[in-house]
PDB file of C-alpha atoms and ligand atoms in Angstrom:
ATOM      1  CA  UNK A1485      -8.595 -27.060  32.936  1.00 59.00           C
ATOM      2  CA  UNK A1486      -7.407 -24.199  34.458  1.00 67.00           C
ATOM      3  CA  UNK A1487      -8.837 -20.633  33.381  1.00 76.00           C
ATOM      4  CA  UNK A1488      -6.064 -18.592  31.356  1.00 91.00           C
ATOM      5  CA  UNK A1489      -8.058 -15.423  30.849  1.00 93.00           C
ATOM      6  CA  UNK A1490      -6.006 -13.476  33.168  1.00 93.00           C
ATOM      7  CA  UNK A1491      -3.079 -14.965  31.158  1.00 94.00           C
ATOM      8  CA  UNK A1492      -4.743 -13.972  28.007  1.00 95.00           C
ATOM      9  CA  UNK A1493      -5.501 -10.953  28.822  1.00 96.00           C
ATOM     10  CA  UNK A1494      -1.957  -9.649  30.412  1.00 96.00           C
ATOM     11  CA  UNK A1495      -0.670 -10.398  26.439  1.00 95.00           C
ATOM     12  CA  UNK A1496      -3.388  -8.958  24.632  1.00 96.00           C
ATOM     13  CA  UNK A1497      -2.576  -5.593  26.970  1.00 96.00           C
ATOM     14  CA  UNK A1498       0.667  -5.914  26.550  1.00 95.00           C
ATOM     15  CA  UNK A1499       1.350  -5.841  30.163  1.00 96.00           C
ATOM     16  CA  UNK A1500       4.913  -6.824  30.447  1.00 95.00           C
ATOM     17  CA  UNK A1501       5.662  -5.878  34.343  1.00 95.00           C
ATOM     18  CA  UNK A1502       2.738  -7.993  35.232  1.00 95.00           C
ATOM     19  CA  UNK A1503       3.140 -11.497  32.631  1.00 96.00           C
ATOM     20  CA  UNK A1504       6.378 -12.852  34.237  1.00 96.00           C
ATOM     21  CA  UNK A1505       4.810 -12.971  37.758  1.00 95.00           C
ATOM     22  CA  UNK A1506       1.327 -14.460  36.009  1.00 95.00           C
ATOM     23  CA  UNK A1507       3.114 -17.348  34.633  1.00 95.00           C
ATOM     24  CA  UNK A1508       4.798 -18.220  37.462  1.00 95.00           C
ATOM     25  CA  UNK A1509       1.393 -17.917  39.513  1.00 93.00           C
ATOM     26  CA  UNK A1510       0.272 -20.431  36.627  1.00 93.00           C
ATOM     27  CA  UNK A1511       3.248 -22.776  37.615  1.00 94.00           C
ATOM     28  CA  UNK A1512       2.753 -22.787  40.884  1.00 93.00           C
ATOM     29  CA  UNK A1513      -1.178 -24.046  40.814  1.00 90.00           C
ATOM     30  CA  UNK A1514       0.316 -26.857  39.543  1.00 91.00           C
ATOM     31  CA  UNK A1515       0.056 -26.202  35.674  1.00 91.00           C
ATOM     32  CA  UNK A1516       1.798 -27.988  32.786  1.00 93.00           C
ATOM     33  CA  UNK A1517       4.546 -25.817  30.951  1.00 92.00           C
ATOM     34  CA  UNK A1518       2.991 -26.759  27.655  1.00 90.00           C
ATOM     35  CA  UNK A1519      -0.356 -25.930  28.458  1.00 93.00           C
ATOM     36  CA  UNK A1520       0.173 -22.839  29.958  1.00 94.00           C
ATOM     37  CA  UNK A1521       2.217 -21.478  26.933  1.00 91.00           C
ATOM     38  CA  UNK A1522      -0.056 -22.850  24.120  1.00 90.00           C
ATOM     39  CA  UNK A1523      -3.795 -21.652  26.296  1.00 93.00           C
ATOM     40  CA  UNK A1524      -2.067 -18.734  27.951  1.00 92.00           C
ATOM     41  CA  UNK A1525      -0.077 -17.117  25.551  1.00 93.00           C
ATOM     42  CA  UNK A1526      -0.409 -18.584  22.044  1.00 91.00           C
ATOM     43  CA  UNK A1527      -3.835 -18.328  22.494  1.00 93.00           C
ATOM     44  CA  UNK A1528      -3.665 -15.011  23.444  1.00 94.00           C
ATOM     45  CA  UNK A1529      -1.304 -14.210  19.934  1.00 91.00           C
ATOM     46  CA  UNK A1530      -4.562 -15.329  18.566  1.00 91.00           C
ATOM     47  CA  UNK A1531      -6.841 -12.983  19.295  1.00 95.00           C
ATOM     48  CA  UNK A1532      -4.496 -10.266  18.685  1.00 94.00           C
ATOM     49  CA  UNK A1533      -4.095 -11.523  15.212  1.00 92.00           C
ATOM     50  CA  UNK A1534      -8.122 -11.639  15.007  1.00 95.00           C
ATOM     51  CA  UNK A1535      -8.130  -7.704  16.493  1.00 95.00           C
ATOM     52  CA  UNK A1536      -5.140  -6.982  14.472  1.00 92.00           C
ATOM     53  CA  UNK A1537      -7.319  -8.179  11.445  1.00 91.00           C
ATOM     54  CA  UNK A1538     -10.151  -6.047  12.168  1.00 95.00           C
ATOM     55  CA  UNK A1539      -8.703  -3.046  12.839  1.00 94.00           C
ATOM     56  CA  UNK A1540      -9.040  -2.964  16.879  1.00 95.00           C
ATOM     57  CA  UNK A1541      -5.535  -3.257  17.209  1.00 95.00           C
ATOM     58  CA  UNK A1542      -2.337  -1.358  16.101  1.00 94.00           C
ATOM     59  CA  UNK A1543       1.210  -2.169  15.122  1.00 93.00           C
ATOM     60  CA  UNK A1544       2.444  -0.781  18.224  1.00 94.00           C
ATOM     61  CA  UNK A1545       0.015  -2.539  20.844  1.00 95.00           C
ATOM     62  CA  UNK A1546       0.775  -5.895  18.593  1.00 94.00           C
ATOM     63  CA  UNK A1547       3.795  -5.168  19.183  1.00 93.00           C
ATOM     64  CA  UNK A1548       3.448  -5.258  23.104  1.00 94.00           C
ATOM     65  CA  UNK A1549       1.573  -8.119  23.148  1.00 94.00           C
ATOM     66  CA  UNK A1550       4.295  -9.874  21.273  1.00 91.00           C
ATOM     67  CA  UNK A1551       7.214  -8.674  23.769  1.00 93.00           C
ATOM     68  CA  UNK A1552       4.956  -9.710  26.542  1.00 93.00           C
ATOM     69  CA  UNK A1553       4.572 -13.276  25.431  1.00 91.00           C
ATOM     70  CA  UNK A1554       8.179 -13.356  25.029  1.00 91.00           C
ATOM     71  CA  UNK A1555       8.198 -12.678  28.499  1.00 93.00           C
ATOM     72  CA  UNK A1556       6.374 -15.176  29.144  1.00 92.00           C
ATOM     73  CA  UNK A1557       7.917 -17.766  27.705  1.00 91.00           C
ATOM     74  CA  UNK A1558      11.574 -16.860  29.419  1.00 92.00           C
ATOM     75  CA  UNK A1559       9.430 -18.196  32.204  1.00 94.00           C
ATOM     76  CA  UNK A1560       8.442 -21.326  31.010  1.00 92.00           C
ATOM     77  CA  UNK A1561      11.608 -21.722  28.828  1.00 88.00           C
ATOM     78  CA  UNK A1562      13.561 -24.398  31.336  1.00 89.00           C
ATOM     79  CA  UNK A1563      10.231 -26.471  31.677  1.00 90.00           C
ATOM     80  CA  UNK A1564       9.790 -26.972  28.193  1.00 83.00           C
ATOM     81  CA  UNK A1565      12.299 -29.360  27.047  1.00 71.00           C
ATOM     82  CA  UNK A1566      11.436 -31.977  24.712  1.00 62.00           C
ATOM     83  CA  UNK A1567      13.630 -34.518  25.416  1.00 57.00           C
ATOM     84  CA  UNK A1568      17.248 -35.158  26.832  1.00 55.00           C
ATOM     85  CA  UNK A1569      20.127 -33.547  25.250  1.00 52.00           C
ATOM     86  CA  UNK A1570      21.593 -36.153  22.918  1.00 56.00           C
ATOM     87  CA  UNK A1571      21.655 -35.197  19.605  1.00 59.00           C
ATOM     88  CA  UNK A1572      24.447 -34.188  17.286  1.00 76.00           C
ATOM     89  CA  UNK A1573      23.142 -32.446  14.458  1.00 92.00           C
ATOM     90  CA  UNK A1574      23.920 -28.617  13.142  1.00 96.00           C
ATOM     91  CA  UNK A1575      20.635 -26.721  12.623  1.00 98.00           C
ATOM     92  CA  UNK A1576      20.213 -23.276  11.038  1.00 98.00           C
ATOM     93  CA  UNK A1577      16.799 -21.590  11.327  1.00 98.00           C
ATOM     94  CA  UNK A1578      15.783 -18.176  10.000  1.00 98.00           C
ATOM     95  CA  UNK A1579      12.817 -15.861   9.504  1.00 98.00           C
ATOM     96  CA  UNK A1580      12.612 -15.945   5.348  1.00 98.00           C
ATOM     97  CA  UNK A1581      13.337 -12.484   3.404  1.00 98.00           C
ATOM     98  CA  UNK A1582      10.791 -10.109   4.346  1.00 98.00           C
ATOM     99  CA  UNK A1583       9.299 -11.432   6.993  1.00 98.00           C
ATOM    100  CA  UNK A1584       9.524  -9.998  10.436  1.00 98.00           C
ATOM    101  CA  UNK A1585       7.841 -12.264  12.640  1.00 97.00           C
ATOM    102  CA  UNK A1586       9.938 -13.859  15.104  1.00 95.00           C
ATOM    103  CA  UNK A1587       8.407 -15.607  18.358  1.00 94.00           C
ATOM    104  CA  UNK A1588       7.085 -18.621  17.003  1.00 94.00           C
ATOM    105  CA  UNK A1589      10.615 -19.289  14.777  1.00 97.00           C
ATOM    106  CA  UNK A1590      12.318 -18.798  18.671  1.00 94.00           C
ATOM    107  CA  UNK A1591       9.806 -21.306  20.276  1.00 92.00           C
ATOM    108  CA  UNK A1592      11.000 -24.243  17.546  1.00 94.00           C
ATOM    109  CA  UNK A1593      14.876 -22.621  17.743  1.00 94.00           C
ATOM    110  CA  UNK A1594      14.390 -23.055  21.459  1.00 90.00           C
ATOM    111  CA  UNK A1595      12.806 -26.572  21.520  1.00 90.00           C
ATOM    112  CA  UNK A1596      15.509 -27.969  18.565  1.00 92.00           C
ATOM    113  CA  UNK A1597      18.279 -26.916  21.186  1.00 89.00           C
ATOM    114  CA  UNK A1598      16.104 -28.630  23.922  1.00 83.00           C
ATOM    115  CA  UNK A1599      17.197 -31.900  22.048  1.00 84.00           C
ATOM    116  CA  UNK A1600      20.692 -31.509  21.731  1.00 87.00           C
ATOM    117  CA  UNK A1601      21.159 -29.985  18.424  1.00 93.00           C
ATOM    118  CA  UNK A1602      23.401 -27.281  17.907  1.00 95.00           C
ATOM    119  CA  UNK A1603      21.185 -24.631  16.857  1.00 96.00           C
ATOM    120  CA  UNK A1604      22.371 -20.862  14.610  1.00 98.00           C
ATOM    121  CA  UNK A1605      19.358 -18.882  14.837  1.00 98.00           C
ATOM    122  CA  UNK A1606      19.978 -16.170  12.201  1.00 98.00           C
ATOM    123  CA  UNK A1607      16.981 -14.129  12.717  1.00 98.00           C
ATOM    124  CA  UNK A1608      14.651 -12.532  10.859  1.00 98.00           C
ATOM    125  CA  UNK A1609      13.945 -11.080   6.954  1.00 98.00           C
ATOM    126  CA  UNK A1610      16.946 -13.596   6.081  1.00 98.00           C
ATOM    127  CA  UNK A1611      17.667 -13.854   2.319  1.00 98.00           C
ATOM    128  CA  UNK A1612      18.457 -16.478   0.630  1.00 98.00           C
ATOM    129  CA  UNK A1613      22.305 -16.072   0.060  1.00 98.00           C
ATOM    130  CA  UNK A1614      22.743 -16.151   4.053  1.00 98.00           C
ATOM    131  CA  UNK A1615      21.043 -19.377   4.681  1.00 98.00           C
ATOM    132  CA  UNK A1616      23.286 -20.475   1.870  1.00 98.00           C
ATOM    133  CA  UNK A1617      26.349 -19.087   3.491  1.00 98.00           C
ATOM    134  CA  UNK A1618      25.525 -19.937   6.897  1.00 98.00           C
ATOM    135  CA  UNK A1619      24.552 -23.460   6.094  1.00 98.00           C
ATOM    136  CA  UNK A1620      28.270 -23.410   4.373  1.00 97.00           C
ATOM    137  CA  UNK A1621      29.832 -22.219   7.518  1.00 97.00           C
ATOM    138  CA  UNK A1622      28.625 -24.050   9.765  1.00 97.00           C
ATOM    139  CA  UNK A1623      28.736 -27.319   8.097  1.00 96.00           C
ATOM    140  CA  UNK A1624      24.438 -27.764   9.224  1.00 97.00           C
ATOM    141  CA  UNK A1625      22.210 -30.782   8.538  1.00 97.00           C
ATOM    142  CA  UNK A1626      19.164 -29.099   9.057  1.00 98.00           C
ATOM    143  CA  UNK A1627      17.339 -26.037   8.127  1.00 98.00           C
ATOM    144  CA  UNK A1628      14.261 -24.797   9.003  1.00 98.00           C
ATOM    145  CA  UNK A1629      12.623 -21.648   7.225  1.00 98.00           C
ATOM    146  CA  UNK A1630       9.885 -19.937   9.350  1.00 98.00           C
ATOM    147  CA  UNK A1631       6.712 -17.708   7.433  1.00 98.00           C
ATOM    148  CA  UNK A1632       4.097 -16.040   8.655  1.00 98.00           C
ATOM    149  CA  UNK A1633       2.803 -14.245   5.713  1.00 98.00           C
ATOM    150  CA  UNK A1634       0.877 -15.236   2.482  1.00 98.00           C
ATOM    151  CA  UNK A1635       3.658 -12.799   0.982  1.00 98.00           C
ATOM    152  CA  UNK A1636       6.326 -13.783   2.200  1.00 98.00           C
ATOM    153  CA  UNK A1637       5.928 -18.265   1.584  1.00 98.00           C
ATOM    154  CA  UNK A1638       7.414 -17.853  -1.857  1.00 98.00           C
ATOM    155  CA  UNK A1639      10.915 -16.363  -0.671  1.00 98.00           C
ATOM    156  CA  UNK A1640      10.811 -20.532   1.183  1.00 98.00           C
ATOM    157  CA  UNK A1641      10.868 -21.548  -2.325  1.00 98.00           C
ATOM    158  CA  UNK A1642      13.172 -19.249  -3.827  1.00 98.00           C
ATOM    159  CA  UNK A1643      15.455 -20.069  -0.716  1.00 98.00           C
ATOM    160  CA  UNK A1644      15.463 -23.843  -1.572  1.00 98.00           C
ATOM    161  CA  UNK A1645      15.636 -22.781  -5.001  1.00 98.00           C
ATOM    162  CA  UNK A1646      19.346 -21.048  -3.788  1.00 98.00           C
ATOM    163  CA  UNK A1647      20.120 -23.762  -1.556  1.00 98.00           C
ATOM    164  CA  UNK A1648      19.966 -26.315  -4.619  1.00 98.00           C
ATOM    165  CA  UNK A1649      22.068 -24.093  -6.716  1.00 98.00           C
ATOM    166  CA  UNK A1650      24.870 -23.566  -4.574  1.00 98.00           C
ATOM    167  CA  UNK A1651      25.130 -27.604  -4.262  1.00 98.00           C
ATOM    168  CA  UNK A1652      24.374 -27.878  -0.929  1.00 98.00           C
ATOM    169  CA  UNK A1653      21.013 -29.728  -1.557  1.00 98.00           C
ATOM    170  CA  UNK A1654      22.047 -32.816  -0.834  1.00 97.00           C
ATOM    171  CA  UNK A1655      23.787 -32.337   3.168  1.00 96.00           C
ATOM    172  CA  UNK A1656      20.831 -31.181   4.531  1.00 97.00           C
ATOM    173  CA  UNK A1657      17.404 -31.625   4.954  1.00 98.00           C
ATOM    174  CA  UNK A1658      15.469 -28.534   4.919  1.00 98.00           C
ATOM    175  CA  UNK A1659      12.075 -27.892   7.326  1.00 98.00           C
ATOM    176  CA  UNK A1660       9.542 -25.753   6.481  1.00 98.00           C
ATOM    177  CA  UNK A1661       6.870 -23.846   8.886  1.00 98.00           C
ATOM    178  CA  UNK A1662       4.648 -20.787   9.909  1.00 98.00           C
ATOM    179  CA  UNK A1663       1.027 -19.885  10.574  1.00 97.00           C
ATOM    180  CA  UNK A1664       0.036 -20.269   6.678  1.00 98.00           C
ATOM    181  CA  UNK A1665       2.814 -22.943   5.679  1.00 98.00           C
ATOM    182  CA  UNK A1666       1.161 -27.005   4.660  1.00 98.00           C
ATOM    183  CA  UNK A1667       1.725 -30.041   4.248  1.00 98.00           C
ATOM    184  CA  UNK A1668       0.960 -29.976   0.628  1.00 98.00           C
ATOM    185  CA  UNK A1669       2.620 -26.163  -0.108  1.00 98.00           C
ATOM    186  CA  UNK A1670       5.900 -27.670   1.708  1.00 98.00           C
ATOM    187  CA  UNK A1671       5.482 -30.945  -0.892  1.00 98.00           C
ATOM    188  CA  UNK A1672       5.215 -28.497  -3.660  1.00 98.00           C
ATOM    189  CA  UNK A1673       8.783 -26.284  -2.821  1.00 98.00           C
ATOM    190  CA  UNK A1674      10.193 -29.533  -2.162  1.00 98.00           C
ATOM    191  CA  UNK A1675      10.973 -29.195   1.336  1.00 98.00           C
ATOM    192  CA  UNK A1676      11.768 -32.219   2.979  1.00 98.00           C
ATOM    193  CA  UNK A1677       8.834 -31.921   6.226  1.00 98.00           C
ATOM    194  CA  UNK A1678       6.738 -29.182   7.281  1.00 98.00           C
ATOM    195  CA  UNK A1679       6.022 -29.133  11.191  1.00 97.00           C
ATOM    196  CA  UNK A1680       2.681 -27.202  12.559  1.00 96.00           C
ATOM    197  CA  UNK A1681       4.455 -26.188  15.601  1.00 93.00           C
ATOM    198  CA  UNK A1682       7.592 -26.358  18.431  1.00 92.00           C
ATOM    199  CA  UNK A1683       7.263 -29.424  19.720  1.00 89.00           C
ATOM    200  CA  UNK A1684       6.376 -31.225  16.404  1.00 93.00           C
ATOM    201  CA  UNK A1685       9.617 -29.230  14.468  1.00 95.00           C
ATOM    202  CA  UNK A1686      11.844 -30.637  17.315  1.00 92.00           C
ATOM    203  CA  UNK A1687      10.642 -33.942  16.947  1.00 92.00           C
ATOM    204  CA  UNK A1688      11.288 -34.215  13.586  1.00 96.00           C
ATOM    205  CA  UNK A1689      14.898 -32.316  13.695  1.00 96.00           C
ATOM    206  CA  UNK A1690      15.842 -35.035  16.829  1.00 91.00           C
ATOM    207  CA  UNK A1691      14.831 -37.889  13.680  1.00 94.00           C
ATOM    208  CA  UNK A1692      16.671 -35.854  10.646  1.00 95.00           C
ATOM    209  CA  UNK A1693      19.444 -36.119  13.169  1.00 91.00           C
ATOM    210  CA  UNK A1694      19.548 -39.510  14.245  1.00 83.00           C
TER     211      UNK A1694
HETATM  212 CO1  LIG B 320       1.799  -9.826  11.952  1.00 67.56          CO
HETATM  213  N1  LIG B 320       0.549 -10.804  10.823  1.00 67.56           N
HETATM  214  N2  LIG B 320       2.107  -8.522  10.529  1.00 67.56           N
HETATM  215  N3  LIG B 320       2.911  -8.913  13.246  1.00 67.56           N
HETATM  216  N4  LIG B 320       1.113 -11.017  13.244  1.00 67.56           N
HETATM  217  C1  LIG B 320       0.008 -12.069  11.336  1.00 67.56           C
HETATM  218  C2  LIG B 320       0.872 -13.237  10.897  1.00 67.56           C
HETATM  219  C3  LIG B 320      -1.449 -12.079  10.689  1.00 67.56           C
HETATM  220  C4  LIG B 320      -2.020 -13.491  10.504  1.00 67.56           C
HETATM  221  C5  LIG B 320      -2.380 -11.183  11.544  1.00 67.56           C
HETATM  222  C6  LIG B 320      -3.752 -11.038  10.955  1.00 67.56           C
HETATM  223  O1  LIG B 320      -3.952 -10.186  10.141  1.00 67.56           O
HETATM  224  N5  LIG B 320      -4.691 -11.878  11.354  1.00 67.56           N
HETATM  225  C7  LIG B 320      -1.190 -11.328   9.336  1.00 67.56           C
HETATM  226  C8  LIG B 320      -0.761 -12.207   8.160  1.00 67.56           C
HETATM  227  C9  LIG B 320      -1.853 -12.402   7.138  1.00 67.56           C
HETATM  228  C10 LIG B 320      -1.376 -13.290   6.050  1.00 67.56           C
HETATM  229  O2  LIG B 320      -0.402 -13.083   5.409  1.00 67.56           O
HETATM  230  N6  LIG B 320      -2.134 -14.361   5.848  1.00 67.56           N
HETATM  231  C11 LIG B 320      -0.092 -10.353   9.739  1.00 67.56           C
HETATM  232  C12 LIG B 320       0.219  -9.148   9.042  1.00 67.56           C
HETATM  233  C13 LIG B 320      -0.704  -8.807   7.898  1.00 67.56           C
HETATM  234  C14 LIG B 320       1.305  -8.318   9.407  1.00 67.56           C
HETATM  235  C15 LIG B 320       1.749  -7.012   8.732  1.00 67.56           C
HETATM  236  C16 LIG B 320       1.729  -7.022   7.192  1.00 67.56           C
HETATM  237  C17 LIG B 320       0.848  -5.885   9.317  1.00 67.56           C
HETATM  238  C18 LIG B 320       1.078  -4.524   8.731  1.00 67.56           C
HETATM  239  O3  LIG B 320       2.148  -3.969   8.822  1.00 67.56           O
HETATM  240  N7  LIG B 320       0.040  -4.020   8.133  1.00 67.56           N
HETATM  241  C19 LIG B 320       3.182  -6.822   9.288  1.00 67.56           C
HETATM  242  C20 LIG B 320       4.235  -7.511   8.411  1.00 67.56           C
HETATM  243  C21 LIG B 320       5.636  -7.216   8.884  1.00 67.56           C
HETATM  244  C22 LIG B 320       6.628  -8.134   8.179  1.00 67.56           C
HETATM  245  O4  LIG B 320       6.833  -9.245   8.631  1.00 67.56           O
HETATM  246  N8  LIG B 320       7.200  -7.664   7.087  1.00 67.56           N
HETATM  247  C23 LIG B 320       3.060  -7.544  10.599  1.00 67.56           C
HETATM  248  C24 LIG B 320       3.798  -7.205  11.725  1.00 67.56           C
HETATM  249  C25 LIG B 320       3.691  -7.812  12.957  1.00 67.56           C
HETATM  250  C26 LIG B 320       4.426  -7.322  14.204  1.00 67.56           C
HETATM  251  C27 LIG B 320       5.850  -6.869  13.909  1.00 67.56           C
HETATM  252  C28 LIG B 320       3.639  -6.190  14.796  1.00 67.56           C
HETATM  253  C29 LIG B 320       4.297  -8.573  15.159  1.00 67.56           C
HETATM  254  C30 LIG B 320       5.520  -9.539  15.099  1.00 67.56           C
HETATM  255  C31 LIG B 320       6.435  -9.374  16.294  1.00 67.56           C
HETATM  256  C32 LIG B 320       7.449 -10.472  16.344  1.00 67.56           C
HETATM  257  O5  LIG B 320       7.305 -11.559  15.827  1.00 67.56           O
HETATM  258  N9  LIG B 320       8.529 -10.148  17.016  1.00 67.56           N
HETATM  259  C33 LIG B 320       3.112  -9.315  14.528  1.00 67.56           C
HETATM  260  C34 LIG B 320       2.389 -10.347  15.203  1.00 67.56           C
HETATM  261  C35 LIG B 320       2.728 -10.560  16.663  1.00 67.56           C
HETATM  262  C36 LIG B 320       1.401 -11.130  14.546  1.00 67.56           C
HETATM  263  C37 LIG B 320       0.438 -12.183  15.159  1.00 67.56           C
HETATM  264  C38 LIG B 320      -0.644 -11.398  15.910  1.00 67.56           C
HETATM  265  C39 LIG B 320       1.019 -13.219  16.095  1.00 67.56           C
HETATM  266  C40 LIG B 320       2.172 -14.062  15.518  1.00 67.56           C
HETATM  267  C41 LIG B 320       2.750 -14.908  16.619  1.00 67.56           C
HETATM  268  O6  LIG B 320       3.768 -14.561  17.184  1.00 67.56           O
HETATM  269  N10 LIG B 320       2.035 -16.002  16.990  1.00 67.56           N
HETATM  270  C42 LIG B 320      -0.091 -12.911  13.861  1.00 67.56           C
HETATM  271  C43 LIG B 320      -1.494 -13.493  14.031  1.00 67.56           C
HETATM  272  C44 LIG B 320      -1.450 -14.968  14.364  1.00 67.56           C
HETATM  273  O7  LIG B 320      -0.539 -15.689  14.022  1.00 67.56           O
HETATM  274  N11 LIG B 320      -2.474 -15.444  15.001  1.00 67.56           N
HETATM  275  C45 LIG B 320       0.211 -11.932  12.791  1.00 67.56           C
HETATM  276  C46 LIG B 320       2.439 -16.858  18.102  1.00 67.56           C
HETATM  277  C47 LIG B 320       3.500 -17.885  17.618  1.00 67.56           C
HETATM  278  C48 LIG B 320       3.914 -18.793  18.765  1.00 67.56           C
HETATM  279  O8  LIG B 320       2.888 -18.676  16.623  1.00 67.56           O
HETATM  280  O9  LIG B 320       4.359 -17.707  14.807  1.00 67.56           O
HETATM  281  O10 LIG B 320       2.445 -19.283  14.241  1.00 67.56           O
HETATM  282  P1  LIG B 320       3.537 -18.866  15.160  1.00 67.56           P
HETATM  283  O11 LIG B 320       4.550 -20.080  15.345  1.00 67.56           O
HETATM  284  C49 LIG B 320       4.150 -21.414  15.611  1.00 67.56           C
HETATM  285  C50 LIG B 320       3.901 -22.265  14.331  1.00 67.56           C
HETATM  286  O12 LIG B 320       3.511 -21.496  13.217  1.00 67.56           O
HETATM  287  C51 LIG B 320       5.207 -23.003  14.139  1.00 67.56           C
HETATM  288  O13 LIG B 320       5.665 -23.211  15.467  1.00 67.56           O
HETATM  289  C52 LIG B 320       5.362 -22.069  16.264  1.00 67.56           C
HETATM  290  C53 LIG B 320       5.169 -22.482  17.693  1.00 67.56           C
HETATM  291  O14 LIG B 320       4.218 -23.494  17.862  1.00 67.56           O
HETATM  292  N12 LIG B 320       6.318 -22.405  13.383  1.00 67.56           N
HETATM  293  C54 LIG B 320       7.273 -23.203  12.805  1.00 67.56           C
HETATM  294  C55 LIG B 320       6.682 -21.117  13.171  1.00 67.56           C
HETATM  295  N13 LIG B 320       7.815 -21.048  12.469  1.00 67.56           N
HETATM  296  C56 LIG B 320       8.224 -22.318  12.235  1.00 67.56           C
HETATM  297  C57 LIG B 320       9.329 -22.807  11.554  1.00 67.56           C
HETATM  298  C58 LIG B 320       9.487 -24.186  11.463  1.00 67.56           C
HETATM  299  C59 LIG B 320       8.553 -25.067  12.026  1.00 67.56           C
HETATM  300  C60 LIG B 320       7.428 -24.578  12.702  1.00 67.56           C
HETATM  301  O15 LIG B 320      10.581 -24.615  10.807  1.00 67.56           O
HETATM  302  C61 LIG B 320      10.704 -25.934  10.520  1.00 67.56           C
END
């Protein structure tokens, strides 16, 4: 396997002149799209979580890292396609109320419209009453709520909770996901599948689809 410290270490210092050009030297030694962004850069998102946690790194340089994996990932983003274009479904996806986190929620948006679905990606700290609108508006089958805080997995619930009360329950199936998000928790808000990650969350939107 290829060694992605340089790769990991161009996030972690938030080095965003130097990541594009990185990637691309990734690509061309001959390395897979997939690997490259789940050793190079989510990888890397790890260990700034871990110094993030400990107090060796700061909002801002998190921040940094974060724009430089987005980066990144423009690079890779025509190489990662999941499958051909063929799908027909409406998907709405959104970072739940209070939550800010956004670069994992654009890898699955990403990968969803890699499969043909017609994707609204509303963003981030997204209440409940706009997922209800916008699943209104634009007719969607799918939704998927993203989390990435302990704090913040309850506003999935109470966003199901509004989804079921405005009778829309029934015309769409709603996907549930995010660093601290289960199998079991999604179960529990009665979501109807949880997916650990991108490529998973697309494959599972393709098959709500179908
Ligand atoms: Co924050 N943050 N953060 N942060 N941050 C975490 C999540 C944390 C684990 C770091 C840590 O302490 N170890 C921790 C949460 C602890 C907890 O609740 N258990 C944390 C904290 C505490 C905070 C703040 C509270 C810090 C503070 O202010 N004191 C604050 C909260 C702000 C808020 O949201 N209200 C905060 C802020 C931030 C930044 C703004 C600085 C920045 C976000 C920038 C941005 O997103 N634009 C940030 C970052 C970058 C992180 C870490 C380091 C990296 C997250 C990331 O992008 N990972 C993160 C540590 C970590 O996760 N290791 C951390 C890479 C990304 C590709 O993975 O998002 O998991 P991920 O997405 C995956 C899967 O989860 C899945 O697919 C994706 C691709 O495979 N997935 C879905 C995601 N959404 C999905 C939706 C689906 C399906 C699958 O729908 C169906």
């Amino acid at each position: 396997m290829p060694d992605y410290k340089e790769l990991n270490d161009a996030v972690i210092g938030g080095d965003l002149a130097g990541i594009a050009g990185m990637v691309q030297k990734s690509l061309d030694a001959g390395g897979d799209a997939s690997e490259i962004l789940n050793q190079g850069l989510i990888a890397a998102m790890d260990i700034v979580g871990e110094r993030m946690e400990s107090g060796d790194m700061f909002i801002p340089e998190v921040l940094m890292a974060a724009q430089s994996m987005g980066k990144g990932v423009e690079v890779l983003k025509p190489l990662l396609k999941e499958g051909e274009g063929s799908g027909s479904g409406k998907v709405v996806i959104g970072t739940v109320k209070g939550d800010l986190h956004d670069i994992g929620k654009n890898l699955v948006s990403m990968m969803i419209e890699s499969c043909g679905l017609e994707v609204h990606n509303l963003g981030v700290d997204i209440p409940p009453e706009d997922f209800v609108k916008s699943i209104r508006d634009k007719n969607a089958d799918i939704v998927c709520l993203s989390a990435l805080l302990t704090t913040t997995m309850p506003m999935m619930k109470q966003t199901i909770d509004a989804i079921v009360e405005s009778g829309l329950r029934d015309q769409v199936k709603i996907m549930v996901g995010g660093a601290p998000v289960t199998q079991s928790f999604a179960d529990e808000i009665g979501a109807d599948g949880f997916a650990a990650d991108a490529g998973s969350a697309s494959r599972m939107a393709k098959g709500f689809a179908a």
